[in-house]
Amino acid sequence: SMAVYIPFDIVSQRQIVSSAAPESAATIARHIVRTEGVRGLYRGFAITVLTYLPSSALWWGTYKAVREAIEGSAPHTPMLAADIASGAVAGALTSTVTMPLDTVKTRVQTQAHSADGQGALGLVRVTRELLVAGGASALWRGVFWRATHTVVWGCTMIVCYEQLKRWAVKPRARLRSHSRH
């Protein structure tokens, strides 16, 4: 899925940081391919994978742990409230912990070939330049908005996911109980 996702991420990130007049995604994608080759659509592939794999593992692990803690300590909590609380905690924690990876990923993805023909900077150099220019705090620049986005996304996604699971299981449970009689 990353092979499909990353080009969309690259184009959207380039649209965000572009100072030129608004351009369509197709125009930006054609420009990337023309100036950087198809490889330009996969800039930062490794850091993107290294960002999303731990993010996903941390999100789902946190969600499960918080959900089980709520069920264990407050068993009468409405399912919707438990879903929202668990998704919010998972989103806030995950986005904060993985923010440095996301910052570096975004910097790698949004750079174009330099005018001197040297090409884009590598992962290590991008990280070093970030740290020199802004110190360690530069790696967490924008964390509040990323956390807000991840909390809203996580709550919305998990409420839909858990509700779909409940709907899918409910008919089967009814069928089993009717077949026993």
Protein backbone atom coordinates (compact mmCIF):
# COMPACT_ATOMS: atom_id res chain seq x y z
CA SER A 1 0.00 0.00 0.00
CA MET A 2 2.94 2.37 0.59
CA ALA A 3 3.89 2.12 -3.10
CA VAL A 4 0.48 3.60 -3.94
CA TYR A 5 0.22 5.99 -0.98
CA ILE A 6 3.61 7.71 -1.14
CA PRO A 7 3.19 9.45 -4.53
CA PHE A 8 -0.08 10.97 -3.27
CA ASP A 9 1.67 12.05 -0.08
CA ILE A 10 4.54 13.60 -2.05
CA VAL A 11 2.21 15.57 -4.31
CA SER A 12 0.04 16.79 -1.42
CA GLN A 13 3.10 17.84 0.61
CA ARG A 14 4.49 19.72 -2.40
CA GLN A 15 1.14 21.49 -2.84
CA ILE A 16 1.22 22.55 0.81
CA VAL A 17 4.69 24.09 0.69
CA SER A 18 4.46 25.60 -2.79
CA SER A 19 4.75 29.37 -2.85
CA ALA A 20 3.61 29.53 -6.48
CA ALA A 21 0.05 30.02 -7.64
CA PRO A 22 -2.12 27.01 -6.80
CA GLU A 23 -1.52 24.10 -9.15
CA SER A 24 -3.46 20.90 -9.62
CA ALA A 25 -2.13 17.64 -8.25
CA ALA A 26 -1.72 16.36 -11.82
CA THR A 27 0.38 19.40 -12.76
CA ILE A 28 2.61 18.93 -9.73
CA ALA A 29 2.98 15.19 -10.40
CA ARG A 30 3.94 15.84 -14.06
CA HIS A 31 6.46 18.47 -12.96
CA ILE A 32 8.04 16.05 -10.46
CA VAL A 33 8.32 13.29 -13.09
CA ARG A 34 9.71 15.73 -15.68
CA THR A 35 12.34 17.28 -13.37
CA GLU A 36 13.18 14.40 -11.01
CA GLY A 37 11.98 11.30 -12.81
CA VAL A 38 9.54 8.76 -11.39
CA ARG A 39 11.89 8.40 -8.40
CA GLY A 40 10.80 11.88 -7.35
CA LEU A 41 7.33 10.52 -6.61
CA TYR A 42 8.93 8.13 -4.12
CA ARG A 43 11.29 10.62 -2.45
CA GLY A 44 11.66 9.65 1.17
CA PHE A 45 10.23 6.15 0.69
CA ALA A 46 12.39 4.69 3.47
CA ILE A 47 11.64 7.44 5.99
CA THR A 48 7.94 7.24 5.11
CA VAL A 49 7.89 3.52 5.86
CA LEU A 50 9.97 4.14 8.99
CA THR A 51 7.40 6.74 10.07
CA TYR A 52 4.19 4.86 9.33
CA LEU A 53 5.14 1.40 10.60
CA PRO A 54 5.98 2.48 14.16
CA SER A 55 3.14 5.02 14.11
CA SER A 56 0.61 2.35 13.25
CA ALA A 57 2.01 -0.14 15.76
CA LEU A 58 2.08 2.47 18.52
CA TRP A 59 -1.42 3.74 17.68
CA TRP A 60 -3.06 0.30 17.70
CA GLY A 61 -1.09 -0.86 20.75
CA THR A 62 -2.04 2.26 22.70
CA TYR A 63 -5.64 2.06 21.57
CA LYS A 64 -5.92 -1.54 22.76
CA ALA A 65 -4.20 -0.85 26.11
CA VAL A 66 -6.36 2.21 26.86
CA ARG A 67 -9.52 0.42 25.75
CA GLU A 68 -8.75 -2.55 28.03
CA ALA A 69 -7.93 -0.19 30.92
CA ILE A 70 -11.27 1.56 30.51
CA GLU A 71 -13.16 -1.72 30.30
CA GLY A 72 -11.32 -3.00 33.39
CA SER A 73 -11.66 0.08 35.58
CA ALA A 74 -14.99 1.47 34.36
CA PRO A 75 -16.92 -1.45 32.85
CA HIS A 76 -20.15 0.54 32.52
CA THR A 77 -18.59 3.19 30.29
CA PRO A 78 -20.64 3.51 27.09
CA MET A 79 -18.87 1.87 24.15
CA LEU A 80 -18.90 5.11 22.15
CA ALA A 81 -17.18 7.00 24.98
CA ALA A 82 -14.59 4.23 25.39
CA ASP A 83 -13.94 4.27 21.61
CA ILE A 84 -13.49 8.05 21.56
CA ALA A 85 -11.30 8.20 24.67
CA SER A 86 -9.09 5.34 23.49
CA GLY A 87 -8.74 6.80 19.99
CA ALA A 88 -7.92 10.24 21.38
CA VAL A 89 -5.20 8.98 23.73
CA ALA A 90 -3.72 6.77 21.00
CA GLY A 91 -3.68 9.68 18.55
CA ALA A 92 -2.16 12.20 20.93
CA LEU A 93 0.57 9.84 22.14
CA THR A 94 1.44 8.47 18.70
CA SER A 95 1.64 11.83 16.98
CA THR A 96 3.79 13.32 19.74
CA VAL A 97 6.23 10.40 19.93
CA THR A 98 6.63 10.05 16.16
CA MET A 99 6.67 13.79 15.36
CA PRO A 100 10.46 13.92 14.74
CA LEU A 101 10.15 11.14 12.15
CA ASP A 102 7.23 12.93 10.49
CA THR A 103 9.09 16.25 10.44
CA VAL A 104 12.12 14.72 8.73
CA LYS A 105 9.87 12.76 6.35
CA THR A 106 8.04 15.90 5.30
CA ARG A 107 11.30 17.83 4.78
CA VAL A 108 12.73 15.01 2.65
CA GLN A 109 9.52 14.71 0.60
CA THR A 110 9.07 18.41 -0.08
CA GLN A 111 12.54 19.28 -1.28
CA ALA A 112 13.16 19.48 -4.98
CA HIS A 113 16.45 19.20 -6.81
CA SER A 114 18.59 22.19 -5.97
CA ALA A 115 19.45 24.80 -8.55
CA ASP A 116 23.11 23.75 -8.48
CA GLY A 117 22.17 20.30 -9.77
CA GLN A 118 23.28 18.56 -6.58
CA GLY A 119 19.90 16.95 -6.08
CA ALA A 120 17.94 16.59 -2.90
CA LEU A 121 19.52 16.19 0.51
CA GLY A 122 19.63 12.79 2.16
CA LEU A 123 17.87 11.79 5.35
CA VAL A 124 20.90 12.28 7.60
CA ARG A 125 21.74 15.67 6.12
CA VAL A 126 18.15 16.91 6.38
CA THR A 127 18.08 15.87 10.04
CA ARG A 128 21.44 17.51 10.75
CA GLU A 129 20.38 20.77 9.06
CA LEU A 130 17.12 20.82 11.02
CA LEU A 131 18.99 20.37 14.30
CA VAL A 132 21.61 23.00 13.45
CA ALA A 133 19.00 25.54 12.36
CA GLY A 134 16.47 25.05 15.14
CA GLY A 135 17.80 22.68 17.76
CA ALA A 136 15.89 19.64 18.95
CA SER A 137 12.68 21.67 19.21
CA ALA A 138 12.65 21.97 15.40
CA LEU A 139 11.77 18.28 15.26
CA TRP A 140 8.54 18.97 17.17
CA ARG A 141 7.49 22.09 15.24
CA GLY A 142 3.76 21.77 14.50
CA VAL A 143 3.18 18.94 16.99
CA PHE A 144 -0.01 20.52 18.39
CA TRP A 145 -1.72 20.58 15.00
CA ARG A 146 -0.45 17.15 14.02
CA ALA A 147 -1.71 15.77 17.34
CA THR A 148 -5.06 17.52 16.86
CA HIS A 149 -5.37 16.05 13.36
CA THR A 150 -4.40 12.58 14.56
CA VAL A 151 -6.82 12.70 17.50
CA VAL A 152 -9.73 13.75 15.27
CA TRP A 153 -8.80 11.19 12.60
CA GLY A 154 -8.28 8.44 15.19
CA CYS A 155 -11.57 9.06 16.98
CA THR A 156 -13.53 9.18 13.72
CA MET A 157 -11.86 6.11 12.28
CA ILE A 158 -12.14 3.98 15.41
CA VAL A 159 -15.79 4.85 16.07
CA CYS A 160 -16.62 3.77 12.50
CA TYR A 161 -14.39 0.68 12.74
CA GLU A 162 -15.81 -0.50 16.07
CA GLN A 163 -19.39 0.17 15.00
CA LEU A 164 -18.92 -1.78 11.77
CA LYS A 165 -17.45 -4.66 13.81
CA ARG A 166 -20.50 -4.62 16.10
CA TRP A 167 -22.91 -4.61 13.17
CA ALA A 168 -21.03 -7.45 11.46
CA VAL A 169 -20.98 -9.61 14.59
CA LYS A 170 -24.54 -8.97 15.73
CA PRO A 171 -26.32 -10.83 12.89
CA ARG A 172 -24.02 -13.84 13.28
CA ALA A 173 -24.70 -14.01 17.01
CA ARG A 174 -28.45 -13.93 16.34
CA LEU A 175 -28.11 -16.68 13.73
CA ARG A 176 -26.20 -18.91 16.16
CA SER A 177 -28.76 -18.42 18.93
CA HIS A 178 -31.65 -19.25 16.55
CA SER A 179 -29.93 -22.39 15.25
CA ARG A 180 -29.59 -23.78 18.78
CA HIS A 181 -33.35 -23.81 19.39
